Every structure is written in C-alpha cells, then in structure tokens.
C-alpha cells in the first residue's frame, strides 16, 4: 500500500509539473519521502546499480558510464539533472518506476558525498565509485577527513568499491574495505616533481601519521605518495592511464587502448579512466568501450574552445569552493604555449547556504600563473576585488590586473593584448564569457571582411 500510494502521488505531482513546464524539480521526491520515509526501500531494482560520489567529477563520470551501458544494449535509469541528494534521487525513481520497480537494466546515480549513507540505506549499490575527496565547500563540509568518513558509512560490506588510487585520502579506503579496486594516472611528462606551492589536502599517512614522500605529483596531494614508516603507498592501479601525450592529444589506458583527448585537463582524464574501469567491471565488451570513449566529447559546460581570426577563447568551468578543479585549470592554462589573457570570476559562491566564504581562494595556486607571457587578468563579478587581492599576493603586477562587474568589460581588457584568452570560471559565468567571446569573434571577422572589401 505504501509503495502504491507513494508512486501514485509522486506520478501525479510529476504530471502536474510537466504541464506547468517545471521538469527537473526535486519536489515530487521530497513530498513522497516526507510522507513515506522508506518509500525507496519498497521498490525493486536491477542487479547493476552504480553510484558515483566524491568532491568533483560525479556528473561527468556518471554521464560517460550511462553512455557506455546504453551502447552495450542496456536500458539505463540515470539522474541526468544532477539532483544528487535523497529527494532528487527519489524524483528520478518516480519518473522511472513501473509495477513497483525500476524496469531498466541498470541504474547510474550521481550521489552527494554526504548523502551516500542516506541513499544506500534504501537502494543497494553493486558498485560505488569515489572520484576524489578534497577540501570542498568548507562551511558545509568541514574537514576532508569528515567527508571521507561519511562516504565510508555509506559503503555496504558486499559492494565493490572503485577509488582513485592516486589520492591518499581515497586510496586509504582499501585499508577498510576489502573489495576495493583502484584507478589512476601514471607518472608522465605533465607530472610535477614538486608543486610551486604547498597546498595539499593530505600530507600525513592515515595509517601511522608519518609525513608522506612523493615521487611525483599531479595536483595537491594526488600522485606517487609513500609513507617511509609503515609502507602505505600508491600501488600500481588496477586500471591506469599509462601515457598522456599532450602533443598528439592522446591518452593510453592500460597498454591496449589509445584514445584521442581534446583537452589534457587531468580531471577529464581521471573521469575517462574511472568510466573505463567501470565498463570492465560491468562486463562491457572492450570494443564497445573503445568506441564510446573514442567518440566521447567533454561537456561544453566544462570545456569549450572557440577559434577566432586572431586568437582563441577557451572556457574551463571550475567548482567554487573547490581548490582541486581550479588548480588543475591553472596548471593546464599555465602550460599552454604563447601569450595569454586570463579571465576569472564567480557570481554565486553557493546556492545551498548563506555563507559567502572566500577562504578557498587562498588554497588556489595563483602563483603558477605569474608568468611574463600572461598579458592581462580580468576579474569579473561581485567578488572581482577578492580575486584581484589574491592575485596581487601571488605576485601579479597591478598594471596587469583589471576588475569589472560584468563580462562586457572583456573587449576593453583585450585592448593592447595579443594572446589567446582563457576563462577560468565558475559555472555561473561560463555562458556570459562565451557569449562575449562570440561577439568579439564576429566583430573581428566583420571588420576583416570590410577591410578586404575596401582594398
């Protein structure tokens, strides 16, 4: 009766929202789980239930895994809208439920790291993937150790765990959960032997407390860590990116699959590797995995490159209050050849709480961007002055810094510069940046056509 009533009421709300044009709302799930807290436990689920959690990369990784499953001939229930807490996941189930269960062959869910233990109370996963754990949303999350502990509370004993083996925080899960596999990126030409700043999330061994040694670093505390006292260390991953070829824009996973990679952003490569590992665990045929990953394109919301007549415009979406995504964007941008103009900005710190914490700006490696080839940095939005202060402390000359409320200041910032433009931005200012870039590209093209006609 509980299942019938919950499903009926939830479906009715979904129908009403569809008529009202409010598709994607979490209200149906919120309403049903408020009325029947264990509603999700009354449903039946397919054998393959994959949950992806961690500080960043959840949405991208679930999208690739869902794509892999569909190309292998399976039907998939996926919370594509990214509503990754209990009420959002309940709304997704309400959309799909038929005859008391989810009829699809597999379920792929992005799950908030603090809510994993809540979701797995009602839905039993066959596979949980943990991308990473970093300092993220400090007012909400607190210390990364607390987040890691919360994730472990949500891992059932008989569930397979797939974790980032390069991250000592997530690699430590194998000390607590026997059925654990790892993925990672081997040392390559873009790896650091030491980072220019000391911003790391985990520097002490979780087993004995001794300070880690590093043979290489990808970012933060992620890389070739090892404890000189107890021996806890990065092991050879079960699934590894064995080569990163920046010149040919290719990566090699294992020693048998070479993939074109439009961007060498490490978080994108980690997502591809995690999806490759999941495909193998789920028994997807290697030829299907190769076809899907070869054709996969990074979401334009995360990375977009527009080519103009005189310069290119690249947007890289970063997560506010998360140093890892910003720092990886900084390392990528710093290593691009030629002169460059940087655009930085964020409009909303968070939509989940009223705190406007900016301490995370001081976890960002701005220092690596202080290079002679950086001609100008435009900081945009209500926190432009905060970004400028951080850049000054990093060593940027004041004459290279410019602040503005809105992105329409971009043409003025580009005057007297020649370099390609890189927008290292929170998601809420990516669209204004690309809109302004398209206007500039069109105007440059129109001017060149007029000059050609005059000649």
C-alpha positions as a LaTeX table, in Angstrom:
\begin{tabular}{lrrr}
\hline
Residue & $x$ (\AA) & $y$ (\AA) & $z$ (\AA) \\
\hline
Unk1 & 0.00 & 0.00 & 0.00 \\
Unk2 & 2.82 & 2.41 & 0.90 \\
Unk3 & 4.54 & 1.76 & $-2.43$ \\
Unk4 & 1.28 & 2.16 & $-4.36$ \\
Unk5 & 0.29 & 5.41 & $-2.63$ \\
Unk6 & 3.77 & 6.91 & $-2.86$ \\
Unk7 & 4.09 & 6.07 & $-6.55$ \\
Unk8 & 0.60 & 7.32 & $-7.38$ \\
Unk9 & 1.05 & 10.64 & $-5.60$ \\
Unk10 & 4.57 & 11.12 & $-6.96$ \\
Unk11 & 3.45 & 10.41 & $-10.52$ \\
Unk12 & 0.56 & 12.85 & $-10.13$ \\
Unk13 & 2.92 & 15.61 & $-9.00$ \\
Unk14 & 5.28 & 14.83 & $-11.89$ \\
Unk15 & 2.38 & 15.05 & $-14.33$ \\
Unk16 & 1.29 & 18.42 & $-12.91$ \\
Unk17 & 4.86 & 19.75 & $-13.06$ \\
Unk18 & 5.21 & 18.56 & $-16.65$ \\
Unk19 & 2.11 & 20.52 & $-17.64$ \\
Unk20 & 3.48 & 23.56 & $-15.77$ \\
Unk21 & 6.87 & 23.21 & $-17.52$ \\
Unk22 & 8.80 & 22.50 & $-14.31$ \\
Unk23 & 10.58 & 19.32 & $-15.37$ \\
Unk24 & 13.62 & 18.52 & $-13.20$ \\
Unk25 & 12.10 & 19.62 & $-9.87$ \\
Unk26 & 13.00 & 17.64 & $-6.75$ \\
Unk27 & 9.62 & 18.36 & $-5.15$ \\
Unk28 & 7.94 & 15.02 & $-6.06$ \\
Unk29 & 10.73 & 13.09 & $-4.33$ \\
Unk30 & 10.73 & 15.47 & $-1.37$ \\
Unk31 & 6.98 & 15.12 & $-0.93$ \\
Unk32 & 6.90 & 11.31 & $-1.18$ \\
Unk33 & 9.91 & 10.69 & 1.10 \\
Unk34 & 8.48 & 13.12 & 3.66 \\
Unk35 & 5.21 & 11.23 & 3.68 \\
Unk36 & 6.78 & 7.76 & 3.38 \\
Unk37 & 10.44 & 7.98 & 4.58 \\
Unk38 & 11.29 & 4.44 & 3.45 \\
Unk39 & 9.45 & 4.65 & 0.11 \\
Unk40 & 12.62 & 3.91 & $-1.90$ \\
Unk41 & 13.16 & 0.70 & 0.07 \\
Unk42 & 9.79 & $-0.63$ & $-1.14$ \\
Unk43 & 10.87 & $-0.60$ & $-4.80$ \\
Unk44 & 12.71 & $-3.37$ & $-6.65$ \\
Unk45 & 15.93 & $-2.55$ & $-8.50$ \\
Unk46 & 18.07 & $-4.14$ & $-11.24$ \\
Unk47 & 21.27 & $-6.04$ & $-10.44$ \\
Unk48 & 23.56 & $-3.27$ & $-11.71$ \\
Unk49 & 23.27 & $-0.16$ & $-9.53$ \\
Unk50 & 26.26 & 2.17 & $-9.93$ \\
Unk51 & 26.75 & 5.18 & $-7.68$ \\
Unk52 & 29.43 & 7.82 & $-8.24$ \\
Unk53 & 30.43 & 10.14 & $-5.42$ \\
Unk54 & 33.31 & 12.39 & $-4.37$ \\
Unk55 & 34.14 & 16.09 & $-4.27$ \\
Unk56 & 34.09 & 16.71 & $-8.04$ \\
Unk57 & 33.58 & 14.93 & $-11.35$ \\
Unk58 & 30.48 & 12.98 & $-10.32$ \\
Unk59 & 28.19 & 14.26 & $-13.05$ \\
Unk60 & 30.72 & 13.84 & $-15.86$ \\
Unk61 & 31.64 & 10.30 & $-14.80$ \\
Unk62 & 28.03 & 9.12 & $-14.46$ \\
Unk63 & 27.24 & 10.56 & $-17.91$ \\
Unk64 & 30.06 & 8.54 & $-19.52$ \\
Unk65 & 29.09 & 5.33 & $-17.70$ \\
Unk66 & 25.44 & 5.72 & $-18.72$ \\
Unk67 & 26.58 & 6.23 & $-22.31$ \\
Unk68 & 28.72 & 3.07 & $-22.14$ \\
Unk69 & 25.82 & 1.00 & $-20.83$ \\
Unk70 & 23.40 & 2.25 & $-23.47$ \\
Unk71 & 25.85 & 1.48 & $-26.26$ \\
Unk72 & 26.21 & $-2.03$ & $-24.85$ \\
Unk73 & 22.49 & $-2.50$ & $-25.42$ \\
Unk74 & 21.20 & $-1.88$ & $-21.89$ \\
Unk75 & 18.48 & 0.49 & $-20.78$ \\
Unk76 & 19.56 & 2.95 & $-18.08$ \\
Unk77 & 17.92 & 4.95 & $-15.30$ \\
Unk78 & 20.18 & 7.97 & $-14.71$ \\
Unk79 & 19.72 & 11.14 & $-12.62$ \\
Unk80 & 20.92 & 13.25 & $-15.52$ \\
Unk81 & 19.67 & 16.50 & $-13.98$ \\
Unk82 & 22.30 & 16.13 & $-11.26$ \\
Unk83 & 19.84 & 16.18 & $-8.34$ \\
Unk84 & 22.12 & 14.05 & $-6.21$ \\
Unk85 & 20.56 & 14.12 & $-2.74$ \\
Unk86 & 17.81 & 11.83 & $-1.50$ \\
Unk87 & 14.85 & 13.89 & $-2.72$ \\
Unk88 & 16.38 & 14.34 & $-6.17$ \\
Unk89 & 17.15 & 10.62 & $-6.49$ \\
Unk90 & 13.61 & 9.81 & $-5.28$ \\
Unk91 & 12.24 & 12.09 & $-8.02$ \\
Unk92 & 14.34 & 10.19 & $-10.59$ \\
Unk93 & 12.98 & 6.85 & $-9.35$ \\
Unk94 & 9.40 & 8.18 & $-9.52$ \\
Unk95 & 9.92 & 9.07 & $-13.18$ \\
Unk96 & 11.01 & 5.53 & $-14.00$ \\
Unk97 & 9.09 & 3.26 & $-11.61$ \\
Unk98 & 6.63 & 0.77 & $-13.12$ \\
Unk99 & 4.79 & $-2.06$ & $-11.39$ \\
Unk100 & 6.67 & $-1.45$ & $-8.15$ \\
Unk101 & 10.18 & $-1.40$ & $-9.55$ \\
Unk102 & 12.70 & 0.18 & $-11.89$ \\
Unk103 & 12.37 & $-1.64$ & $-15.24$ \\
Unk104 & 15.71 & $-0.52$ & $-16.73$ \\
Unk105 & 18.67 & $-2.92$ & $-16.91$ \\
Unk106 & 20.92 & $-0.62$ & $-14.86$ \\
Unk107 & 20.80 & 2.44 & $-12.61$ \\
Unk108 & 23.57 & 5.06 & $-12.68$ \\
Unk109 & 23.41 & 7.70 & $-9.96$ \\
Unk110 & 25.46 & 10.75 & $-9.08$ \\
Unk111 & 25.28 & 10.89 & $-5.27$ \\
Unk112 & 26.34 & 13.73 & $-2.98$ \\
Unk113 & 29.23 & 12.56 & $-0.80$ \\
Unk114 & 27.48 & 13.49 & 2.45 \\
Unk115 & 24.23 & 11.78 & 1.37 \\
Unk116 & 25.66 & 8.46 & 0.17 \\
Unk117 & 24.93 & 6.84 & 3.53 \\
Unk118 & 21.34 & 8.05 & 3.31 \\
Unk119 & 20.78 & 6.79 & $-0.24$ \\
Unk120 & 22.39 & 3.36 & 0.29 \\
Unk121 & 20.09 & 2.84 & 3.27 \\
Unk122 & 17.29 & 2.37 & 0.73 \\
Unk123 & 19.00 & 1.48 & $-2.58$ \\
Unk124 & 21.71 & $-1.19$ & $-2.52$ \\
Unk125 & 24.58 & $-0.41$ & $-4.95$ \\
Unk126 & 26.57 & $-3.10$ & $-6.73$ \\
Unk127 & 29.40 & $-0.62$ & $-7.45$ \\
Unk128 & 30.40 & 2.66 & $-5.80$ \\
Unk129 & 32.99 & 4.91 & $-7.47$ \\
Unk130 & 34.79 & 7.57 & $-5.44$ \\
Unk131 & 36.49 & 10.09 & $-7.75$ \\
Unk132 & 38.32 & 12.13 & $-5.12$ \\
Unk133 & 37.99 & 13.83 & $-1.76$ \\
Unk134 & 39.32 & 17.37 & $-1.45$ \\
Unk135 & 38.69 & 20.48 & 0.59 \\
Unk136 & 35.34 & 21.44 & $-0.84$ \\
Unk137 & 32.61 & 23.84 & 0.33 \\
Unk138 & 34.31 & 24.50 & 3.71 \\
Unk139 & 31.25 & 25.92 & 5.57 \\
Unk140 & 29.21 & 22.84 & 4.65 \\
Unk141 & 31.77 & 20.05 & 4.52 \\
Unk142 & 34.32 & 20.93 & 7.16 \\
Unk143 & 37.49 & 18.83 & 7.02 \\
Unk144 & 38.13 & 16.31 & 4.25 \\
Unk145 & 38.57 & 13.56 & 6.86 \\
Unk146 & 34.95 & 14.09 & 7.91 \\
Unk147 & 33.82 & 13.75 & 4.29 \\
Unk148 & 35.84 & 10.55 & 3.79 \\
Unk149 & 34.36 & 9.09 & 6.97 \\
Unk150 & 30.84 & 9.97 & 5.81 \\
Unk151 & 31.44 & 8.23 & 2.47 \\
Unk152 & 32.65 & 5.06 & 4.20 \\
Unk153 & 29.47 & 4.97 & 6.27 \\
Unk154 & 27.54 & 4.60 & 3.01 \\
Unk155 & 29.53 & 1.70 & 1.56 \\
Unk156 & 27.81 & $-1.68$ & 2.15 \\
Unk157 & 30.15 & $-4.53$ & 3.01 \\
Unk158 & 29.33 & $-6.57$ & $-0.11$ \\
Unk159 & 29.53 & $-3.63$ & $-2.56$ \\
Unk160 & 32.52 & $-3.30$ & $-4.85$ \\
Unk161 & 34.38 & $-0.03$ & $-4.31$ \\
Unk162 & 36.35 & 1.67 & $-7.11$ \\
Unk163 & 38.53 & 4.55 & $-5.90$ \\
Unk164 & 41.15 & 6.97 & $-7.15$ \\
Unk165 & 44.35 & 5.20 & $-6.13$ \\
Unk166 & 46.49 & 8.32 & $-6.66$ \\
Unk167 & 44.64 & 10.19 & $-3.92$ \\
Unk168 & 45.86 & 9.10 & $-0.45$ \\
Unk169 & 42.51 & 10.03 & 1.05 \\
Unk170 & 40.52 & 7.70 & $-1.21$ \\
Unk171 & 43.32 & 5.12 & $-1.52$ \\
Unk172 & 43.02 & 4.68 & 2.27 \\
Unk173 & 39.55 & 3.20 & 1.70 \\
Unk174 & 41.25 & $-0.05$ & 0.68 \\
Unk175 & 42.56 & $-0.31$ & 4.25 \\
Unk176 & 38.95 & $-0.50$ & 5.46 \\
Unk177 & 37.08 & $-2.20$ & 2.60 \\
Unk178 & 38.38 & $-5.49$ & 1.22 \\
Unk179 & 36.52 & $-5.45$ & $-2.10$ \\
Unk180 & 38.27 & $-2.34$ & $-3.47$ \\
Unk181 & 39.83 & $-1.64$ & $-6.87$ \\
Unk182 & 41.76 & 1.42 & $-7.96$ \\
Unk183 & 42.23 & 3.64 & $-11.00$ \\
Unk184 & 44.83 & 6.32 & $-11.61$ \\
Unk185 & 47.23 & 8.14 & $-13.90$ \\
Unk186 & 50.84 & 7.01 & $-14.04$ \\
Unk187 & 53.72 & 9.47 & $-13.96$ \\
Unk188 & 54.00 & 11.30 & $-17.29$ \\
Unk189 & 55.58 & 14.39 & $-18.85$ \\
Unk190 & 53.00 & 16.71 & $-17.26$ \\
Unk191 & 53.57 & 15.38 & $-13.72$ \\
Unk192 & 55.32 & 17.61 & $-11.17$ \\
Unk193 & 58.26 & 16.53 & $-9.06$ \\
Unk194 & 57.24 & 19.26 & $-6.62$ \\
Unk195 & 54.48 & 21.85 & $-6.71$ \\
Unk196 & 55.38 & 25.55 & $-6.53$ \\
Unk197 & 53.06 & 25.99 & $-3.53$ \\
Unk198 & 52.46 & 23.77 & $-0.51$ \\
Unk199 & 48.67 & 23.49 & $-0.86$ \\
Unk200 & 47.87 & 19.85 & $-0.16$ \\
Unk201 & 44.85 & 18.15 & 1.35 \\
Unk202 & 46.59 & 15.13 & 2.86 \\
Unk203 & 50.27 & 15.11 & 3.84 \\
Unk204 & 50.28 & 12.61 & 6.72 \\
Unk205 & 49.83 & 8.86 & 6.44 \\
Unk206 & 46.31 & 7.81 & 7.54 \\
Unk207 & 47.73 & 4.60 & 8.97 \\
Unk208 & 50.64 & 5.82 & 11.13 \\
Unk209 & 50.70 & 9.64 & 10.87 \\
Unk210 & 54.15 & 9.93 & 9.28 \\
Unk211 & 54.75 & 12.65 & 6.66 \\
Unk212 & 54.39 & 11.34 & 3.08 \\
Unk213 & 57.17 & 11.30 & 0.50 \\
Unk214 & 56.30 & 11.89 & $-3.16$ \\
Unk215 & 57.93 & 10.54 & $-6.33$ \\
Unk216 & 55.61 & 12.68 & $-8.47$ \\
Unk217 & 52.56 & 14.92 & $-8.02$ \\
Unk218 & 49.59 & 15.52 & $-10.33$ \\
Unk219 & 47.94 & 18.14 & $-8.12$ \\
Unk220 & 47.56 & 18.80 & $-4.40$ \\
Unk221 & 48.35 & 15.57 & $-2.57$ \\
Unk222 & 47.42 & 13.37 & $-5.55$ \\
Unk223 & 50.28 & 11.42 & $-7.10$ \\
Unk224 & 53.02 & 8.99 & $-6.14$ \\
Unk225 & 52.72 & 9.14 & $-2.34$ \\
Unk226 & 54.51 & 6.77 & 0.03 \\
Unk227 & 54.93 & 6.52 & 3.80 \\
Unk228 & 58.55 & 5.98 & 4.86 \\
Unk229 & 57.47 & 4.40 & 8.14 \\
Unk230 & 54.63 & 1.90 & 7.58 \\
Unk231 & 54.80 & 1.44 & 3.81 \\
Unk232 & 51.31 & 2.68 & 2.92 \\
Unk233 & 51.77 & 3.96 & $-0.63$ \\
Unk234 & 50.29 & 4.40 & $-4.06$ \\
Unk235 & 50.10 & 0.95 & $-5.59$ \\
Unk236 & 50.04 & 0.24 & $-9.30$ \\
Unk237 & 46.38 & 0.96 & $-10.11$ \\
Unk238 & 44.14 & $-1.86$ & $-11.31$ \\
Unk239 & 43.19 & 0.50 & $-14.15$ \\
Unk240 & 45.80 & 3.06 & $-15.19$ \\
Unk241 & 46.32 & 5.79 & $-17.74$ \\
Unk242 & 49.80 & 4.73 & $-18.80$ \\
Unk243 & 50.62 & 7.63 & $-21.12$ \\
Unk244 & 49.49 & 11.23 & $-21.59$ \\
Unk245 & 50.64 & 12.66 & $-24.92$ \\
Unk246 & 49.98 & 16.40 & $-24.86$ \\
Unk247 & 51.48 & 17.00 & $-28.30$ \\
Unk248 & 49.26 & 14.48 & $-30.13$ \\
Unk249 & 46.35 & 14.97 & $-27.68$ \\
Unk250 & 46.10 & 11.28 & $-26.89$ \\
Unk251 & 45.99 & 9.17 & $-23.77$ \\
Unk252 & 46.66 & 5.47 & $-23.33$ \\
Unk253 & 44.65 & 3.41 & $-20.86$ \\
Unk254 & 46.37 & 0.17 & $-19.96$ \\
Unk255 & 48.57 & $-0.79$ & $-22.87$ \\
Unk256 & 45.86 & $-1.65$ & $-25.34$ \\
Unk257 & 43.57 & 1.39 & $-25.69$ \\
Unk258 & 44.70 & 4.72 & $-27.14$ \\
Unk259 & 42.10 & 7.50 & $-27.07$ \\
Unk260 & 42.00 & 10.95 & $-28.64$ \\
Unk261 & 41.58 & 13.54 & $-25.90$ \\
Unk262 & 40.52 & 17.03 & $-26.92$ \\
Unk263 & 41.78 & 18.53 & $-23.68$ \\
Unk264 & 44.58 & 17.45 & $-21.39$ \\
Unk265 & 42.72 & 18.62 & $-18.28$ \\
Unk266 & 43.60 & 15.98 & $-15.70$ \\
Unk267 & 40.16 & 15.86 & $-14.10$ \\
Unk268 & 38.71 & 14.90 & $-17.51$ \\
Unk269 & 41.34 & 12.16 & $-17.91$ \\
Unk270 & 40.56 & 10.82 & $-14.43$ \\
Unk271 & 36.85 & 10.69 & $-15.33$ \\
Unk272 & 37.62 & 8.75 & $-18.53$ \\
Unk273 & 39.78 & 6.29 & $-16.60$ \\
Unk274 & 37.10 & 5.75 & $-13.94$ \\
Unk275 & 34.50 & 5.09 & $-16.66$ \\
Unk276 & 36.86 & 2.67 & $-18.42$ \\
Unk277 & 37.34 & 0.77 & $-15.14$ \\
Unk278 & 33.57 & 0.68 & $-14.53$ \\
Unk279 & 33.00 & $-0.68$ & $-18.04$ \\
Unk280 & 35.41 & $-3.53$ & $-17.39$ \\
Unk281 & 33.84 & $-4.33$ & $-14.01$ \\
Unk282 & 30.36 & $-4.29$ & $-15.56$ \\
Unk283 & 31.44 & $-6.65$ & $-18.32$ \\
Unk284 & 31.00 & $-4.24$ & $-21.22$ \\
Unk285 & 32.76 & $-5.52$ & $-24.33$ \\
Unk286 & 36.18 & $-3.86$ & $-24.92$ \\
Unk287 & 35.23 & $-2.87$ & $-28.48$ \\
Unk288 & 32.14 & $-1.03$ & $-27.17$ \\
Unk289 & 34.23 & 0.75 & $-24.53$ \\
Unk290 & 36.80 & 1.76 & $-27.16$ \\
Unk291 & 34.10 & 3.08 & $-29.49$ \\
Unk292 & 32.29 & 5.11 & $-26.83$ \\
Unk293 & 35.38 & 6.59 & $-25.18$ \\
Unk294 & 36.93 & 7.42 & $-28.57$ \\
Unk295 & 33.82 & 9.34 & $-29.58$ \\
Unk296 & 33.16 & 10.95 & $-26.20$ \\
Unk297 & 33.30 & 14.73 & $-26.08$ \\
Unk298 & 33.77 & 16.67 & $-22.89$ \\
Unk299 & 30.68 & 18.68 & $-21.99$ \\
Unk300 & 30.67 & 22.21 & $-23.39$ \\
Unk301 & 29.61 & 23.34 & $-19.89$ \\
Unk302 & 33.01 & 22.19 & $-18.63$ \\
Unk303 & 35.33 & 22.99 & $-21.56$ \\
Unk304 & 34.77 & 24.96 & $-24.75$ \\
Unk305 & 37.25 & 26.38 & $-27.24$ \\
Unk306 & 36.20 & 28.99 & $-29.79$ \\
Unk307 & 38.57 & 29.88 & $-32.61$ \\
Unk308 & 38.67 & 33.48 & $-33.82$ \\
Unk309 & 40.60 & 35.13 & $-36.64$ \\
Unk310 & 43.33 & 36.44 & $-34.37$ \\
Unk311 & 43.02 & 34.47 & $-31.14$ \\
Unk312 & 41.13 & 31.64 & $-29.47$ \\
Unk313 & 38.81 & 31.77 & $-26.45$ \\
Unk314 & 38.78 & 28.81 & $-24.05$ \\
Unk315 & 36.40 & 28.39 & $-21.11$ \\
Unk316 & 37.21 & 26.00 & $-18.28$ \\
Unk317 & 34.43 & 25.57 & $-15.73$ \\
Unk318 & 35.61 & 25.19 & $-12.13$ \\
Unk319 & 33.71 & 24.47 & $-8.93$ \\
Unk320 & 33.61 & 27.36 & $-6.48$ \\
Unk321 & 34.95 & 26.50 & $-3.02$ \\
Unk322 & 36.98 & 23.63 & $-4.51$ \\
Unk323 & 40.72 & 24.14 & $-4.91$ \\
Unk324 & 41.33 & 20.99 & $-6.97$ \\
Unk325 & 39.30 & 21.94 & $-10.05$ \\
Unk326 & 40.73 & 25.47 & $-10.09$ \\
Unk327 & 44.31 & 24.32 & $-9.63$ \\
Unk328 & 44.05 & 21.77 & $-12.43$ \\
Unk329 & 42.70 & 24.54 & $-14.68$ \\
Unk330 & 45.60 & 26.76 & $-13.60$ \\
Unk331 & 48.20 & 24.09 & $-14.40$ \\
Unk332 & 46.59 & 23.42 & $-17.78$ \\
Unk333 & 46.47 & 27.12 & $-18.67$ \\
Unk334 & 49.99 & 27.85 & $-17.44$ \\
Unk335 & 51.39 & 25.17 & $-19.74$ \\
Unk336 & 49.64 & 26.38 & $-22.89$ \\
Unk337 & 52.11 & 27.96 & $-25.35$ \\
Unk338 & 52.25 & 31.63 & $-26.28$ \\
Unk339 & 50.90 & 34.84 & $-24.82$ \\
Unk340 & 47.64 & 34.67 & $-22.93$ \\
Unk341 & 44.90 & 36.73 & $-21.30$ \\
Unk342 & 43.12 & 35.27 & $-18.27$ \\
Unk343 & 39.53 & 35.86 & $-17.20$ \\
Unk344 & 38.43 & 34.83 & $-13.70$ \\
Unk345 & 35.12 & 35.20 & $-11.95$ \\
Unk346 & 32.29 & 33.79 & $-9.90$ \\
Unk347 & 28.80 & 35.15 & $-9.44$ \\
Unk348 & 27.43 & 32.87 & $-6.72$ \\
Unk349 & 29.57 & 31.23 & $-4.04$ \\
Unk350 & 26.86 & 28.71 & $-3.12$ \\
Unk351 & 23.16 & 28.16 & $-3.54$ \\
Unk352 & 22.95 & 25.85 & $-0.54$ \\
Unk353 & 23.69 & 28.22 & 2.33 \\
Unk354 & 24.03 & 31.91 & 3.11 \\
Unk355 & 27.74 & 31.92 & 3.96 \\
Unk356 & 29.97 & 33.68 & 1.45 \\
Unk357 & 33.24 & 32.07 & 2.47 \\
Unk358 & 36.25 & 33.07 & 0.36 \\
Unk359 & 38.99 & 31.26 & 2.26 \\
Unk360 & 39.23 & 28.76 & $-0.62$ \\
Unk361 & 40.82 & 31.48 & $-2.78$ \\
Unk362 & 43.95 & 31.01 & $-0.65$ \\
Unk363 & 44.02 & 27.29 & $-1.45$ \\
Unk364 & 44.35 & 28.16 & $-5.15$ \\
Unk365 & 47.77 & 28.04 & $-6.75$ \\
Unk366 & 47.69 & 31.50 & $-8.34$ \\
Unk367 & 51.47 & 31.69 & $-8.20$ \\
Unk368 & 51.90 & 29.29 & $-11.12$ \\
Unk369 & 50.07 & 31.80 & $-13.33$ \\
Unk370 & 52.55 & 34.61 & $-12.60$ \\
Unk371 & 54.41 & 34.40 & $-15.91$ \\
Unk372 & 55.67 & 37.03 & $-18.33$ \\
Unk373 & 53.51 & 35.64 & $-21.14$ \\
Unk374 & 50.33 & 36.48 & $-19.16$ \\
Unk375 & 49.47 & 39.92 & $-20.54$ \\
Unk376 & 46.34 & 40.71 & $-18.53$ \\
Unk377 & 43.96 & 39.22 & $-15.97$ \\
Unk378 & 40.33 & 40.34 & $-15.97$ \\
Unk379 & 38.43 & 39.55 & $-12.77$ \\
Unk380 & 34.65 & 39.69 & $-13.15$ \\
Unk381 & 31.67 & 39.67 & $-10.82$ \\
Unk382 & 30.77 & 40.72 & $-7.27$ \\
Unk383 & 33.99 & 39.13 & $-5.92$ \\
Unk384 & 36.35 & 40.66 & $-8.51$ \\
Unk385 & 38.24 & 42.64 & $-5.86$ \\
Unk386 & 38.79 & 39.49 & $-3.81$ \\
Unk387 & 40.31 & 37.72 & $-6.80$ \\
Unk388 & 42.48 & 40.77 & $-7.51$ \\
Unk389 & 43.77 & 40.84 & $-3.92$ \\
Unk390 & 44.66 & 37.15 & $-4.13$ \\
Unk391 & 46.47 & 37.70 & $-7.45$ \\
Unk392 & 48.41 & 40.64 & $-6.00$ \\
Unk393 & 49.53 & 38.46 & $-3.11$ \\
Unk394 & 50.65 & 35.86 & $-5.64$ \\
Unk395 & 52.91 & 38.47 & $-7.23$ \\
Unk396 & 50.94 & 39.79 & $-10.20$ \\
Unk397 & 51.86 & 43.37 & $-11.16$ \\
Unk398 & 48.95 & 45.69 & $-10.50$ \\
Unk399 & 49.04 & 47.06 & $-14.06$ \\
Unk400 & 48.16 & 43.62 & $-15.39$ \\
Unk401 & 45.01 & 43.34 & $-13.26$ \\
Unk402 & 41.56 & 44.65 & $-14.12$ \\
Unk403 & 38.23 & 44.29 & $-12.30$ \\
Unk404 & 34.70 & 44.60 & $-13.64$ \\
Unk405 & 31.14 & 43.84 & $-12.58$ \\
Unk406 & 30.12 & 42.15 & $-15.82$ \\
Unk407 & 31.68 & 40.28 & $-18.73$ \\
Unk408 & 31.03 & 43.10 & $-21.21$ \\
Unk409 & 34.34 & 44.55 & $-19.98$ \\
Unk410 & 36.18 & 41.86 & $-21.95$ \\
Unk411 & 36.73 & 43.90 & $-25.16$ \\
Unk412 & 38.33 & 46.70 & $-23.15$ \\
Unk413 & 40.55 & 44.21 & $-21.30$ \\
Unk414 & 41.80 & 42.79 & $-24.61$ \\
Unk415 & 42.99 & 46.15 & $-25.98$ \\
Unk416 & 46.74 & 46.13 & $-26.44$ \\
Unk417 & 47.00 & 42.33 & $-25.99$ \\
Unk418 & 47.69 & 39.56 & $-28.49$ \\
Unk419 & 47.36 & 36.30 & $-26.59$ \\
Unk420 & 44.71 & 33.61 & $-26.53$ \\
Unk421 & 42.02 & 34.08 & $-23.89$ \\
Unk422 & 41.42 & 31.54 & $-21.10$ \\
Unk423 & 38.36 & 31.82 & $-18.90$ \\
Unk424 & 39.00 & 30.02 & $-15.58$ \\
Unk425 & 35.48 & 30.42 & $-14.30$ \\
Unk426 & 32.78 & 29.14 & $-12.01$ \\
Unk427 & 29.93 & 27.58 & $-14.00$ \\
Unk428 & 27.64 & 30.58 & $-13.47$ \\
Unk429 & 29.81 & 32.92 & $-15.56$ \\
Unk430 & 30.83 & 30.50 & $-18.33$ \\
Unk431 & 27.85 & 31.39 & $-20.52$ \\
Unk432 & 28.39 & 35.19 & $-20.32$ \\
Unk433 & 32.07 & 34.64 & $-21.18$ \\
Unk434 & 31.27 & 32.54 & $-24.26$ \\
Unk435 & 28.57 & 34.98 & $-25.38$ \\
Unk436 & 31.03 & 37.87 & $-25.18$ \\
Unk437 & 33.70 & 35.81 & $-26.95$ \\
Unk438 & 31.33 & 35.05 & $-29.83$ \\
Unk439 & 30.54 & 38.76 & $-30.19$ \\
Unk440 & 34.25 & 39.62 & $-30.33$ \\
Unk441 & 34.97 & 36.87 & $-32.87$ \\
Unk442 & 32.07 & 38.03 & $-35.07$ \\
Unk443 & 33.12 & 41.68 & $-34.84$ \\
Unk444 & 36.73 & 40.82 & $-35.75$ \\
Unk445 & 35.51 & 38.77 & $-38.71$ \\
Unk446 & 33.18 & 41.55 & $-39.91$ \\
Unk447 & 35.99 & 44.12 & $-39.64$ \\
Unk448 & 38.33 & 41.94 & $-41.67$ \\
Unk449 & 35.68 & 41.49 & $-44.37$ \\
Unk450 & 35.16 & 45.28 & $-44.54$ \\
Unk451 & 38.93 & 45.88 & $-44.79$ \\
Unk452 & 39.22 & 43.26 & $-47.54$ \\
Unk453 & 36.33 & 44.85 & $-49.46$ \\
Unk454 & 37.90 & 48.31 & $-49.16$ \\
Unk455 & 41.15 & 47.03 & $-50.62$ \\
\hline
\end{tabular}
